[in-house]
GROMACS .gro file of C-alpha atoms in nm:
model
   86
    1MET     CA    1   1.838  -0.934   0.479
    2CYS     CA    2   1.600  -0.702   0.653
    3VAL     CA    3   1.422  -0.803   0.973
    4LYS     CA    4   1.091  -0.987   0.942
    5LEU     CA    5   0.811  -0.759   1.052
    6PRO     CA    6   0.553  -0.876   1.310
    7TYR     CA    7   0.222  -1.036   1.190
    8CYS     CA    8  -0.018  -0.816   0.998
    9ASN     CA    9   0.219  -0.522   1.004
   10PRO     CA   10   0.132  -0.256   0.744
   11ARG     CA   11   0.487  -0.117   0.726
   12ILE     CA   12   0.698  -0.158   0.419
   13ASP     CA   13   1.014  -0.376   0.450
   14ILE     CA   14   1.304  -0.133   0.500
   15CYS     CA   15   1.496  -0.268   0.210
   16MET     CA   16   1.204  -0.195  -0.032
   17ARG     CA   17   1.101   0.160   0.089
   18ASP     CA   18   1.291   0.352  -0.184
   19LEU     CA   19   1.155   0.131  -0.460
   20ILE     CA   20   0.800   0.150  -0.338
   21LYS     CA   21   0.824   0.529  -0.316
   22ARG     CA   22   0.944   0.543  -0.684
   23ILE     CA   23   0.667   0.312  -0.791
   24ASN     CA   24   0.400   0.516  -0.620
   25ASN     CA   25   0.534   0.834  -0.794
   26VAL     CA   26   0.468   0.698  -1.148
   27GLN     CA   27   0.154   0.542  -1.296
   28TYR     CA   28   0.130   0.265  -1.031
   29LYS     CA   29   0.020   0.232  -0.670
   30SER     CA   30   0.169  -0.041  -0.455
   31LEU     CA   31  -0.087  -0.239  -0.279
   32ALA     CA   32   0.136  -0.490  -0.095
   33SER     CA   33   0.500  -0.586  -0.087
   34CYS     CA   34   0.752  -0.824   0.071
   35CYS     CA   35   1.126  -0.863   0.018
   36GLY     CA   36   1.099  -1.241   0.071
   37HIS     CA   37   1.349  -1.237   0.364
   38LYS     CA   38   1.580  -1.472   0.166
   39LYS     CA   39   1.312  -1.743   0.182
   40TYR     CA   40   1.087  -1.635  -0.109
   41ASN     CA   41   1.136  -1.418  -0.414
   42PRO     CA   42   1.062  -1.047  -0.350
   43THR     CA   43   0.711  -0.945  -0.459
   44ILE     CA   44   0.524  -0.618  -0.512
   45VAL     CA   45   0.158  -0.606  -0.592
   46ILE     CA   46   0.081  -0.303  -0.802
   47LYS     CA   47  -0.228  -0.140  -0.941
   48ASN     CA   48  -0.212   0.059  -1.268
   49LYS     CA   49  -0.373   0.396  -1.178
   50SER     CA   50  -0.518   0.446  -1.520
   51THR     CA   51  -0.647   0.098  -1.603
   52GLY     CA   52  -0.703  -0.052  -1.257
   53TYR     CA   53  -0.507  -0.364  -1.365
   54ILE     CA   54  -0.358  -0.545  -1.064
   55SER     CA   55  -0.045  -0.749  -1.105
   56GLU     CA   56   0.277  -0.866  -0.938
   57LEU     CA   57   0.559  -0.632  -1.054
   58TYR     CA   58   0.849  -0.873  -1.102
   59THR     CA   59   0.661  -1.154  -1.285
   60GLY     CA   60   0.382  -0.949  -1.450
   61LYS     CA   61   0.133  -1.212  -1.322
   62GLU     CA   62  -0.224  -1.075  -1.319
   63LEU     CA   63  -0.374  -1.114  -0.973
   64GLY     CA   64  -0.707  -0.935  -0.995
   65VAL     CA   65  -0.898  -0.773  -0.709
   66ARG     CA   66  -0.896  -0.953  -0.372
   67LYS     CA   67  -1.104  -0.902  -0.063
   68ARG     CA   68  -0.924  -0.652   0.159
   69ASN     CA   69  -0.600  -0.683  -0.052
   70ARG     CA   70  -0.516  -1.033   0.079
   71TYR     CA   71  -0.264  -1.138  -0.175
   72TYR     CA   72  -0.021  -1.305   0.070
   73LYS     CA   73  -0.054  -1.626   0.263
   74LYS     CA   74   0.151  -1.702   0.577
   75ASP     CA   75   0.360  -2.014   0.588
   76ASN     CA   76   0.430  -2.233   0.900
   77GLU     CA   77   0.731  -2.021   0.992
   78GLY     CA   78   0.540  -1.691   0.972
   79PHE     CA   79   0.676  -1.577   0.639
   80TYR     CA   80   0.449  -1.435   0.377
   81TYR     CA   81   0.429  -1.535   0.011
   82ILE     CA   82   0.194  -1.508  -0.288
   83PRO     CA   83   0.088  -1.862  -0.375
   84GLU     CA   84   0.052  -1.797  -0.751
   85ILE     CA   85   0.419  -1.665  -0.759
   86ASN     CA   86   0.603  -1.888  -0.518
   0.00000   0.00000   0.00000
């Protein structure tokens, strides 16, 4: 399990960096991601570069455009999750 990053930290979880790099090198751009820190399922919000379609990678759930890319909510313990997924 990687270390939980401080609040509002724009860095990518260490355990997801290689995957995010590969995603960004194909037809997608990652907008947000979290490994779940063994509390939630890992999630990656992606945008299809050609269609603009925004979804969560693992589930394929359509998420649509959000104000300032706020896809995640913070729980009482400070962990982030996507309500539509978890």
